[in-house]
Tab-separated table of C-alpha atoms in Angstrom:
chain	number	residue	atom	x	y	z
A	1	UNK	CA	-33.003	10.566	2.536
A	2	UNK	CA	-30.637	12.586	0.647
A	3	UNK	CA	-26.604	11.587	1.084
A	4	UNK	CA	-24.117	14.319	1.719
A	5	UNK	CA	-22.344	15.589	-0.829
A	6	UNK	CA	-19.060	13.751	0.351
A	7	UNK	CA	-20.091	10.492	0.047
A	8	UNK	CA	-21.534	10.959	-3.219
A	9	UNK	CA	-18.708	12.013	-4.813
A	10	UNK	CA	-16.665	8.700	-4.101
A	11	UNK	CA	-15.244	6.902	-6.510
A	12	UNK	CA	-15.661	3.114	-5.363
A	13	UNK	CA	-12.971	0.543	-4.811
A	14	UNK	CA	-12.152	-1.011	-8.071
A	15	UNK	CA	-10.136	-4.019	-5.994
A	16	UNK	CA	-13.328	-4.652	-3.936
A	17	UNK	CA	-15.679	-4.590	-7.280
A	18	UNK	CA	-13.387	-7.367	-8.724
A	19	UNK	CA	-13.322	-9.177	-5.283
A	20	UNK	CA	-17.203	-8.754	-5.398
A	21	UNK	CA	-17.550	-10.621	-8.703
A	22	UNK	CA	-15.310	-13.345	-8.221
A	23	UNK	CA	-16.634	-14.145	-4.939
A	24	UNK	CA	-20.334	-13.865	-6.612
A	25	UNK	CA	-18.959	-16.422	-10.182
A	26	UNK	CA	-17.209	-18.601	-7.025
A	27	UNK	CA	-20.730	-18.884	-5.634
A	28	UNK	CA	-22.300	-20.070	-8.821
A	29	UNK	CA	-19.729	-22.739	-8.694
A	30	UNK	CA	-17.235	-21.564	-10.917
A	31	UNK	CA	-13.496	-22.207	-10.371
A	32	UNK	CA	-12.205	-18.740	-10.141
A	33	UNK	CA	-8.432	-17.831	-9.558
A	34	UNK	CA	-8.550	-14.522	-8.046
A	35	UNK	CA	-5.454	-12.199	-7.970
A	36	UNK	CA	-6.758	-9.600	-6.394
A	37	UNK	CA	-5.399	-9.775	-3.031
A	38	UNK	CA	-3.971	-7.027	-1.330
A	39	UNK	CA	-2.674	-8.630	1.880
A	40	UNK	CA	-0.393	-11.533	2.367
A	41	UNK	CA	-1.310	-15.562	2.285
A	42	UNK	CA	0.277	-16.853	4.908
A	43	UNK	CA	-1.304	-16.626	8.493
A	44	UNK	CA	-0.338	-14.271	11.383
A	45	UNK	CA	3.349	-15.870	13.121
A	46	UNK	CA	2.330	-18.193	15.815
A	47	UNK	CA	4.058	-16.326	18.960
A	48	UNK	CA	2.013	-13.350	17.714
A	49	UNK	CA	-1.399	-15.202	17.914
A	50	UNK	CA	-0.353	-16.207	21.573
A	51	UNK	CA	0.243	-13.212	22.778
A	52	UNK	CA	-3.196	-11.776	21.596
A	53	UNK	CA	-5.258	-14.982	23.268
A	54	UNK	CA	-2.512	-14.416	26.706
A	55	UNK	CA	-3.747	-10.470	26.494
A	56	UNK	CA	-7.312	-11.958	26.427
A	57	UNK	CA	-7.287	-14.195	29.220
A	58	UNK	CA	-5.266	-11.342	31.821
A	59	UNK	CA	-7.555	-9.598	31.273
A	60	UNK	CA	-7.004	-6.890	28.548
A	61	UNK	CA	-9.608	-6.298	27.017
A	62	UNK	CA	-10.876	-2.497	28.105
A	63	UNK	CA	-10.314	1.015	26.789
A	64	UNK	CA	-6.940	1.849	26.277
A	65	UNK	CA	-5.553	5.220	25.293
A	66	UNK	CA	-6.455	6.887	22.080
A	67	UNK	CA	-3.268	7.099	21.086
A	68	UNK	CA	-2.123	3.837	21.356
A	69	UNK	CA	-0.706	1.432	24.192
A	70	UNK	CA	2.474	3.090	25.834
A	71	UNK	CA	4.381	0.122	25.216
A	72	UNK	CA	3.724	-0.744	21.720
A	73	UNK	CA	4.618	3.390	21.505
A	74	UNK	CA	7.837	2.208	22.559
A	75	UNK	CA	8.244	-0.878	20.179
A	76	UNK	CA	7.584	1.228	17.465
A	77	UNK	CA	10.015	3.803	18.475
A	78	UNK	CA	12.468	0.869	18.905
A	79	UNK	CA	11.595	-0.237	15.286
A	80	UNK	CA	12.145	3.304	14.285
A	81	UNK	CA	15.770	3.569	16.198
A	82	UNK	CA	17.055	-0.242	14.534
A	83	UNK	CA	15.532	-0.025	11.044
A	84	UNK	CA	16.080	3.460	9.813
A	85	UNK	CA	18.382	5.212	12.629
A	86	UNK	CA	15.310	7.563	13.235
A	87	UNK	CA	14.362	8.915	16.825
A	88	UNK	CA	10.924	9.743	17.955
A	89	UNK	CA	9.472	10.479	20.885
A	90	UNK	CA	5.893	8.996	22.239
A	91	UNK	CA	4.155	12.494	21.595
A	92	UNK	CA	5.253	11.890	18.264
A	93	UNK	CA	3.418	8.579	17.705
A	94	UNK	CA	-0.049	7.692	17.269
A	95	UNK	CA	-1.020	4.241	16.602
A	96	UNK	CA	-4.464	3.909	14.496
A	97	UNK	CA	-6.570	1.198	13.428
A	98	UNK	CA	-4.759	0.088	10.539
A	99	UNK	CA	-2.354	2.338	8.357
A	100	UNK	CA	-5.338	3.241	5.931
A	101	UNK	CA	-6.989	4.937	9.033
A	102	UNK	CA	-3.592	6.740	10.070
A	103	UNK	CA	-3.691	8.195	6.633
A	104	UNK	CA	-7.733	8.945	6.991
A	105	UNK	CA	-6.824	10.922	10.333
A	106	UNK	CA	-3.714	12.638	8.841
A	107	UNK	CA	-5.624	14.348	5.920
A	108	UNK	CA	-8.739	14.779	8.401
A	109	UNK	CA	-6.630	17.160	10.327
A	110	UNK	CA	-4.146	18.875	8.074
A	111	UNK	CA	-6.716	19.687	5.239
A	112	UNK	CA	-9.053	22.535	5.108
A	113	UNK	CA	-11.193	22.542	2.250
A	114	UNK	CA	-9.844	23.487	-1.508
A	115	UNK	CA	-5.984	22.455	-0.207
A	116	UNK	CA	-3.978	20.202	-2.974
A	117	UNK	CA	-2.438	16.933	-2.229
A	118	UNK	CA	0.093	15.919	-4.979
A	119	UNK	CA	-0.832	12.035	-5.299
A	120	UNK	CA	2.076	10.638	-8.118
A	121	UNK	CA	0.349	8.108	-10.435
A	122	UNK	CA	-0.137	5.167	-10.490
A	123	UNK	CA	-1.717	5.404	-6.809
A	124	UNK	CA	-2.842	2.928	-4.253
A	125	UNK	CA	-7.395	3.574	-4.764
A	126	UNK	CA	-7.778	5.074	-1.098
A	127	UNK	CA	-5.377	8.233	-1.613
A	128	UNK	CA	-7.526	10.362	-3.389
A	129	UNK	CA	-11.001	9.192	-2.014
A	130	UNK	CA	-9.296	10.101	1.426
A	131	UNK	CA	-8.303	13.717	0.337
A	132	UNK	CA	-11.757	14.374	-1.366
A	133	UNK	CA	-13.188	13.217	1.881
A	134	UNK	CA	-11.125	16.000	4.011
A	135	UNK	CA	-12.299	18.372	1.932
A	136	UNK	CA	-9.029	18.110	-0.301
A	137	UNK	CA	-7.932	18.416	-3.934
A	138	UNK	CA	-6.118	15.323	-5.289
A	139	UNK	CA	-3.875	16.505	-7.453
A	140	UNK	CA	-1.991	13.682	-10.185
A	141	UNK	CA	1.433	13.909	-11.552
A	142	UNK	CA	2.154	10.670	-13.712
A	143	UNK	CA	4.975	8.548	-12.965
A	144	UNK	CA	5.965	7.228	-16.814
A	145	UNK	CA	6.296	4.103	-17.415
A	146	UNK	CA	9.765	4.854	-18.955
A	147	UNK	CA	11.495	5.639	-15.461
A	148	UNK	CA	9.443	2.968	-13.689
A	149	UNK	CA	6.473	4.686	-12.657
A	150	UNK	CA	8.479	7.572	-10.388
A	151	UNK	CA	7.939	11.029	-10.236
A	152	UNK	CA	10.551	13.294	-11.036
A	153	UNK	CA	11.959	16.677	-8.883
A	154	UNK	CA	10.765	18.394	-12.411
A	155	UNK	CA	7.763	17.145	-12.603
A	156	UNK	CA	6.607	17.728	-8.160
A	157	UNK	CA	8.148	21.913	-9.405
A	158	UNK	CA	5.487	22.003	-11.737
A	159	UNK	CA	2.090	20.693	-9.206
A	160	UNK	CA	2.988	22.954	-6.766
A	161	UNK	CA	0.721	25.695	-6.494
A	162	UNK	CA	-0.008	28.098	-3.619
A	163	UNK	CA	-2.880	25.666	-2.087
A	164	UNK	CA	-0.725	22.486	-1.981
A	165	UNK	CA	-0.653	21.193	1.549
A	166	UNK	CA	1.027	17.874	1.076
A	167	UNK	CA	2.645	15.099	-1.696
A	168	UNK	CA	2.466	11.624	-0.952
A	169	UNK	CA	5.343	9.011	-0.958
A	170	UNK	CA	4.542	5.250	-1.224
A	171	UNK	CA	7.835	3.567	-1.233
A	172	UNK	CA	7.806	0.387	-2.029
A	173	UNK	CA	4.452	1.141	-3.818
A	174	UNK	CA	1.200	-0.310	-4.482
A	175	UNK	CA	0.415	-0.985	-7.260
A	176	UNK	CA	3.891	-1.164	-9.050
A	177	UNK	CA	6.097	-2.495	-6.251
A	178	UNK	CA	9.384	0.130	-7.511
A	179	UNK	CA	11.388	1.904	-4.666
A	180	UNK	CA	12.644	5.051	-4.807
A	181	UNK	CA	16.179	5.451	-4.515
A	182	UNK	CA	18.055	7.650	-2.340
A	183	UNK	CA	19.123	10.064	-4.432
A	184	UNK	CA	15.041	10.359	-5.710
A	185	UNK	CA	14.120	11.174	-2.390
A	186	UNK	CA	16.593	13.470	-1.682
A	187	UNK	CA	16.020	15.738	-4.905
A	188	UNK	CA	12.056	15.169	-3.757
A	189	UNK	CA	13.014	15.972	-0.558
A	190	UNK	CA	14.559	18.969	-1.863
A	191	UNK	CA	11.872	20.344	-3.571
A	192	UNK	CA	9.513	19.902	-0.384
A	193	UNK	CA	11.586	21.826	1.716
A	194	UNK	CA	11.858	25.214	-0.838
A	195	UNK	CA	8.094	24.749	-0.826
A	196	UNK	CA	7.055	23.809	2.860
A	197	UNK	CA	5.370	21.045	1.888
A	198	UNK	CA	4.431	17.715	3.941
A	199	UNK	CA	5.937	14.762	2.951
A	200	UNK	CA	3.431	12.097	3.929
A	201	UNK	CA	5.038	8.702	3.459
A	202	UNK	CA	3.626	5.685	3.382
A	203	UNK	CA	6.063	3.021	4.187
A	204	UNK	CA	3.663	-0.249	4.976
A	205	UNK	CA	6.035	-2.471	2.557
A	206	UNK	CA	8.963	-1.576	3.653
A	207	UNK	CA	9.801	-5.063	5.045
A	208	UNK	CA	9.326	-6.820	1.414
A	209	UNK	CA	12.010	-6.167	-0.440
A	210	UNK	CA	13.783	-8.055	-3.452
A	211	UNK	CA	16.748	-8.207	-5.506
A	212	UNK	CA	19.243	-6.405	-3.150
A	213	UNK	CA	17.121	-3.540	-3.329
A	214	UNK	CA	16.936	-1.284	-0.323
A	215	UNK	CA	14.290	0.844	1.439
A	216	UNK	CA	15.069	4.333	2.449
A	217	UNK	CA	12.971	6.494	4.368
A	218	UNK	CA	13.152	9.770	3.585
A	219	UNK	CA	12.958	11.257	6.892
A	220	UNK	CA	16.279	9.507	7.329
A	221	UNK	CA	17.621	11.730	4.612
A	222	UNK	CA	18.022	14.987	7.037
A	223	UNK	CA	16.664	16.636	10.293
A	224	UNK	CA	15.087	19.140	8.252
A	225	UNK	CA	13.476	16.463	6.166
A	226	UNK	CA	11.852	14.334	8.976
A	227	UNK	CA	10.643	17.292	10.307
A	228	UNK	CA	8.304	17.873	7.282
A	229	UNK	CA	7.637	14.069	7.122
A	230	UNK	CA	4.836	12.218	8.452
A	231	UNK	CA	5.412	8.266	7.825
A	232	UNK	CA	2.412	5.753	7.644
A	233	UNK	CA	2.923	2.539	8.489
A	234	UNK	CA	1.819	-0.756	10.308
A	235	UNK	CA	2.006	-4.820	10.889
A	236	UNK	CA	-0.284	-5.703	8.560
A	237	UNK	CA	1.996	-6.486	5.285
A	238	UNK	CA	4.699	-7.189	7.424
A	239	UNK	CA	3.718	-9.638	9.967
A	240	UNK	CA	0.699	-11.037	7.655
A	241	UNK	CA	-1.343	-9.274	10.178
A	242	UNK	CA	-4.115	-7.645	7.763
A	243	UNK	CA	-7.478	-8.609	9.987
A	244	UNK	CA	-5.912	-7.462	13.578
A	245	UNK	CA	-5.937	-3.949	12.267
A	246	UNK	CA	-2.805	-1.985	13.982
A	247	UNK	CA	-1.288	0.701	11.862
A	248	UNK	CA	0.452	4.174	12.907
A	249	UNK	CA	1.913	7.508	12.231
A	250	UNK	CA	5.267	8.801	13.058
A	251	UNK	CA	6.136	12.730	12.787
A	252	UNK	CA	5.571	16.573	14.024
A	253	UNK	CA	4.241	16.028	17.878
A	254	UNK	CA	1.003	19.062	16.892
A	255	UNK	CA	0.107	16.773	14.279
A	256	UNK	CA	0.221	13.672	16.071
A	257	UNK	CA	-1.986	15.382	19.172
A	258	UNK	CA	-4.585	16.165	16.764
A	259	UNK	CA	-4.972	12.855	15.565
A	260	UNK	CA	-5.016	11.271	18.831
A	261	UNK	CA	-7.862	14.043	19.274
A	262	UNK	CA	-9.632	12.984	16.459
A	263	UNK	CA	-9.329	9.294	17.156
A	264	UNK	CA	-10.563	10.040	20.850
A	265	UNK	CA	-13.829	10.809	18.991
A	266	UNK	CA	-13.975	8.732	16.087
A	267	UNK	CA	-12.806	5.221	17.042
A	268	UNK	CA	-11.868	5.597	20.751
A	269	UNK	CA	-8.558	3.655	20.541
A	270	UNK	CA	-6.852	0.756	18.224
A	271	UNK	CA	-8.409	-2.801	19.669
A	272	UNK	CA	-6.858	-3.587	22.623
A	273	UNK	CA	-6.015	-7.092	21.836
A	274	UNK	CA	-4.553	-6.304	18.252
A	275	UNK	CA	-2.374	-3.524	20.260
A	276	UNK	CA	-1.031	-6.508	22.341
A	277	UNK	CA	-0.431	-8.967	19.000
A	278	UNK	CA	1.782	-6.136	17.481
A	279	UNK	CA	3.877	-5.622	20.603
A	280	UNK	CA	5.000	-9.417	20.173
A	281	UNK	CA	5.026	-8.744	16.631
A	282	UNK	CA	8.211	-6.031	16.943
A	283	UNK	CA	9.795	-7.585	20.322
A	284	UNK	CA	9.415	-11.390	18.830
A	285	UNK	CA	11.640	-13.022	16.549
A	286	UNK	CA	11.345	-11.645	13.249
A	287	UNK	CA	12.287	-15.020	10.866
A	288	UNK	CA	8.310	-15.382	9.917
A	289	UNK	CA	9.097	-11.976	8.393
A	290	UNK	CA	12.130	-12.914	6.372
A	291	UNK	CA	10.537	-16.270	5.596
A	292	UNK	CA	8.077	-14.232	4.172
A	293	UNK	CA	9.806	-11.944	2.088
A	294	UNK	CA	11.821	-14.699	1.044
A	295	UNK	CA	8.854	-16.586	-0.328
A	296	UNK	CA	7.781	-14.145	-2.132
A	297	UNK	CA	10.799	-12.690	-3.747
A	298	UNK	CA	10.661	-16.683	-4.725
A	299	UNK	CA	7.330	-16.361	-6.455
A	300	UNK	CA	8.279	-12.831	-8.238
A	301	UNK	CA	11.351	-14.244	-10.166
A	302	UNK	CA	9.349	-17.208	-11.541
A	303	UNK	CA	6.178	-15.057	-12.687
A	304	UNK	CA	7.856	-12.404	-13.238
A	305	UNK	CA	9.729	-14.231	-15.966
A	306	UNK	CA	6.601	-15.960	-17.114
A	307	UNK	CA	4.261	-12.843	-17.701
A	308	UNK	CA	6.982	-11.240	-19.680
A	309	UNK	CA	6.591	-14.240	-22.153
A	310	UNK	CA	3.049	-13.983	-22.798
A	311	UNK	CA	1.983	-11.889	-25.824
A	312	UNK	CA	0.444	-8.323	-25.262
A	313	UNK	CA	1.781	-7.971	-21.882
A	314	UNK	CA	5.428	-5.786	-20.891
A	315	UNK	CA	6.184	-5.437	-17.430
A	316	UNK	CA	8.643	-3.024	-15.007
A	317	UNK	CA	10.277	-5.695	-12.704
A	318	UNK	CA	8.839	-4.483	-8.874
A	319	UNK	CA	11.787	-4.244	-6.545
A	320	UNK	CA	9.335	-4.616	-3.818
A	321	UNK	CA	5.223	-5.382	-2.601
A	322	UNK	CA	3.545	-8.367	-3.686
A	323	UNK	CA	2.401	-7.014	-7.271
A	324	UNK	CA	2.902	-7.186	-10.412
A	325	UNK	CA	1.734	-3.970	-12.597
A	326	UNK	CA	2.200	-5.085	-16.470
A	327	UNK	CA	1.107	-2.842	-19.499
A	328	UNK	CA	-1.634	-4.738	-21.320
A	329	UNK	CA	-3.089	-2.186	-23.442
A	330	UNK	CA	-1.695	-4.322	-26.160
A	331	UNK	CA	-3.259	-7.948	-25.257
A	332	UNK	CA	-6.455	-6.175	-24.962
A	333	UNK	CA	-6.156	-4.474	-28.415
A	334	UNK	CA	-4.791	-7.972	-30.086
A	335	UNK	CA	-7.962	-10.075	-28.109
A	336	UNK	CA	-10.259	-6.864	-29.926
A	337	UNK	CA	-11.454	-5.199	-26.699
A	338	UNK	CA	-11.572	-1.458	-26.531
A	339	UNK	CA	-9.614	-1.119	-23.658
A	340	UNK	CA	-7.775	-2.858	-20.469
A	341	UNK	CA	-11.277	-2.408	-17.923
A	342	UNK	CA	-13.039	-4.833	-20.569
A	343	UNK	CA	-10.278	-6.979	-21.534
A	344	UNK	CA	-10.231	-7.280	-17.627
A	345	UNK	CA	-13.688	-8.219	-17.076
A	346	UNK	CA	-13.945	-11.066	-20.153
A	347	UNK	CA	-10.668	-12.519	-18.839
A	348	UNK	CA	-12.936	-13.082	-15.082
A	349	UNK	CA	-15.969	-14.302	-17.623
A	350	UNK	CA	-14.569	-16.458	-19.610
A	351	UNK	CA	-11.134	-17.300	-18.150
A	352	UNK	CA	-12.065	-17.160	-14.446
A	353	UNK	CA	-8.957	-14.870	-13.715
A	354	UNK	CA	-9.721	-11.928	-11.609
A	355	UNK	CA	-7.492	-9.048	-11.931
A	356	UNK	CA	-7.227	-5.773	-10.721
A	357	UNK	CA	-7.602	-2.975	-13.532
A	358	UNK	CA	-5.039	-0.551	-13.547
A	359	UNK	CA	-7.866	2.436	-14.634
A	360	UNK	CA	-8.337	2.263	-10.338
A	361	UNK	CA	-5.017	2.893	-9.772
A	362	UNK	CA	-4.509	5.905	-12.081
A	363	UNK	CA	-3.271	3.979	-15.119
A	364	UNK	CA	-5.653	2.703	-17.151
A	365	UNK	CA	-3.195	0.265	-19.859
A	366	UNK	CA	-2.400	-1.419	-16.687
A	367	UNK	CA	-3.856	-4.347	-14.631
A	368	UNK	CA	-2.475	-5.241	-11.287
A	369	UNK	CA	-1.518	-8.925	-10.508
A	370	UNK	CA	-0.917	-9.989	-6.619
A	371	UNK	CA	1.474	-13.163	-6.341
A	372	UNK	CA	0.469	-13.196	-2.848
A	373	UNK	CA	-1.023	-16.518	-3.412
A	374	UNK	CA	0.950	-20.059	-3.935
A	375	UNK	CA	2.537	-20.874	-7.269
A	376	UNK	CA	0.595	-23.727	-8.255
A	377	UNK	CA	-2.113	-21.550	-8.657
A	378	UNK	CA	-0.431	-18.756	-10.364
A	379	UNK	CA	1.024	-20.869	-12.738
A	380	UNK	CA	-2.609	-21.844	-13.259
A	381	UNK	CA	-4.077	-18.304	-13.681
A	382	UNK	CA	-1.165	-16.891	-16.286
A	383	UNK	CA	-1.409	-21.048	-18.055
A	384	UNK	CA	-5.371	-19.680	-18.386
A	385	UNK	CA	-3.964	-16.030	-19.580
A	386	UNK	CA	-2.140	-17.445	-21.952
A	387	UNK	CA	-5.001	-19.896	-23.684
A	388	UNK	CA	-7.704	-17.294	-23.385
A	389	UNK	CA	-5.066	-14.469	-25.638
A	390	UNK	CA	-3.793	-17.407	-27.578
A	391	UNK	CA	-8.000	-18.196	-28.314
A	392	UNK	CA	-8.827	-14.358	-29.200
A	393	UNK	CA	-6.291	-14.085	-31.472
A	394	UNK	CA	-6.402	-16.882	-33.337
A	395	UNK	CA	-10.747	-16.497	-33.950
């Protein structure tokens, strides 16, 4: 049977294929450090787990509505009101299983086919798969390395074109973990609003943040500017909640009623149980989420430090995430590969250290490096880094 023509034009996950192949060299019995990861390694907070197995046993476990539970509506708005000042209504919320399926929804129902979406570069792998599938046009502008991977108002003037729909925000971002400022967003913001263009921003890091750094939203920024803003976000970075699946969408009340349309007929509504976890999640203490962040702002000063030391590799400090995005165009050239995607591959061969390459994520001299794992073995995986360049180099 023949495959539609949607499907066929994906491009596949390049963090999954690595996953794939160090879960397949683990198999064979090889000791393989994988830093892959795109979620965080500590489990879900106890009082959260509770309150999921409590929802079990009184007996929630039926439909609820498409939209989301009214009362985790109201956490959220909560959330909204403490964290960034912001004020939303429930017709203006619609939770979704997981943030990557708020975004799925979003660009289901505010694309028609041939309409742009400005995606800056480097980009998290779903973006553009998601606006191909909606019948969208991806469109890149490159964030430089020079001004740490960030678009500039200069640079958003020149993408626009009469079909562009929508640009998308991810502050903090995956894959570089750098935060726009302010200021950024507000001469982004700027820009959006002499063009009438959706600001779809994905804030699912927001809570891990290092160095004194802030996150802004920019719907904070003005009325006028969360009017024309539709934020993504979720538990699952947050609250180490990646498997419970609870994300959402916060913005323009139309909007949000056609994605709790859509939802009614694509996934019914958000797991009921998972729904009840993320309600203890933002009413329940938040110190696991602080220990958290804490831990791994930990772990990013000592790698951080100790990746910049290693030959061939250069490195924008992230301000926030759990990854680190170095250049390594050069350790591939001085180990004599012909670029990062094999330099990547021998390093899981022969070094057992599975990385992300950065060709996935728009940037192709990059690889991406998640420290969401303890620092005995990251120590371990940049010691092996280090011998395998060290090895090449000297042969």
């Amino acid at each position: 049977m023949k495959l539609a023509k949607r499907v066929a034009a994906l491009t596949p996950s390049s963090t999954l294929a690595i996953t794939a192949k160090a879960k397949e060299l683990k198999a064979a019995g090889h000791d393989v450090i994988g830093l892959g990861a795109g979620e965080p390694d500590f489990n879900t907070p106890q009082h959260i787990m509770e309150a999921a197995v409590k929802a079990m046993y009184d007996g929630h476990t039926k439909y609820t509505p498409s939209g989301g539970l009214a009362t985790l509506k109201q956490e959220i708005i909560k959330k909204f009101q403490q964290d960034q000042q912001l004020d939303y209504k429930p017709s203006e919320i619609i939770v979704c299983v997981g943030a990557k399926h708020a975004l799925y929804t979003l660009f289901q129902v505010i694309l028609d086919e041939g309409d742009e979406v400005i995606i800056p570069t480097p980009y998290w792998v779903s973006y553009p798969e998601q606006v191909k599938l909606a019948g969208g046009v991806p469109v890149y502008v490159e964030g430089l390395e020079e001004n740490e991977f960030k678009i500039t108002p200069e640079q958003l003037k020149q993408a626009i074109t009469n079909r562009t729909k929508a640009v998308i925000i991810n502050s903090p971002s995956n894959p570089t973990g750098v935060i726009y400022t302010k200021e950024e967003l507000q001469a982004l913001g700027e820009v959006c609003l002499a063009h009438d263009i959706l600001i779809v921003s994905d804030e699912i890091y927001e809570k891990l943040v290092y160095g004194g750094h802030e996150h802004v939203s920019i719907a904070q920024l003005s009325p006028e500017l969360k009017k024309q803003t539709i934020i993504i976000n979720g538990v699952s970075k947050s609250h180490s909640m990646t498997g419970w699946r609870i994300g959402y969408a916060a913005g323009d009340a139309d909007i949000i009623r056609a994605m709790t349309d859509l939802a009614s007929h694509s996934t019914s509504n958000p797991t009921s149980i998972a729904q009840y976890a993320a309600i203890a999640a933002y009413s329940g203490s938040q110190e696991p989420v602080e220990h958290m962040r804490q831990a791994f702002e930990q772990r990013l000063n000592i790698i951080y430090d100790r990746l910049v030391q290693i030959p061939g590799f250069s490195c924008v400090k992230p301000q926030g995430a759990f990854y680190l995005f170095p250049n390594a165009k050069e350790a591939a050239t001085m180990t004599g590969y012909e670029n990062v995607d094999a330099f990547v591959e021998a390093l899981l061969e022969e070094a057992k250290v599975a990385l992300v390459p950065g060709s996935g994520f728009g940037a192709p001299n990059n690889v991406r490096l998640s420290y969401a794992t303890s620092l005995d073995l990251l120590h371990k995986a940049l010691d092996r880094i280090e011998t395998f360049i060290s090895e090449k180099t000297r042969g």
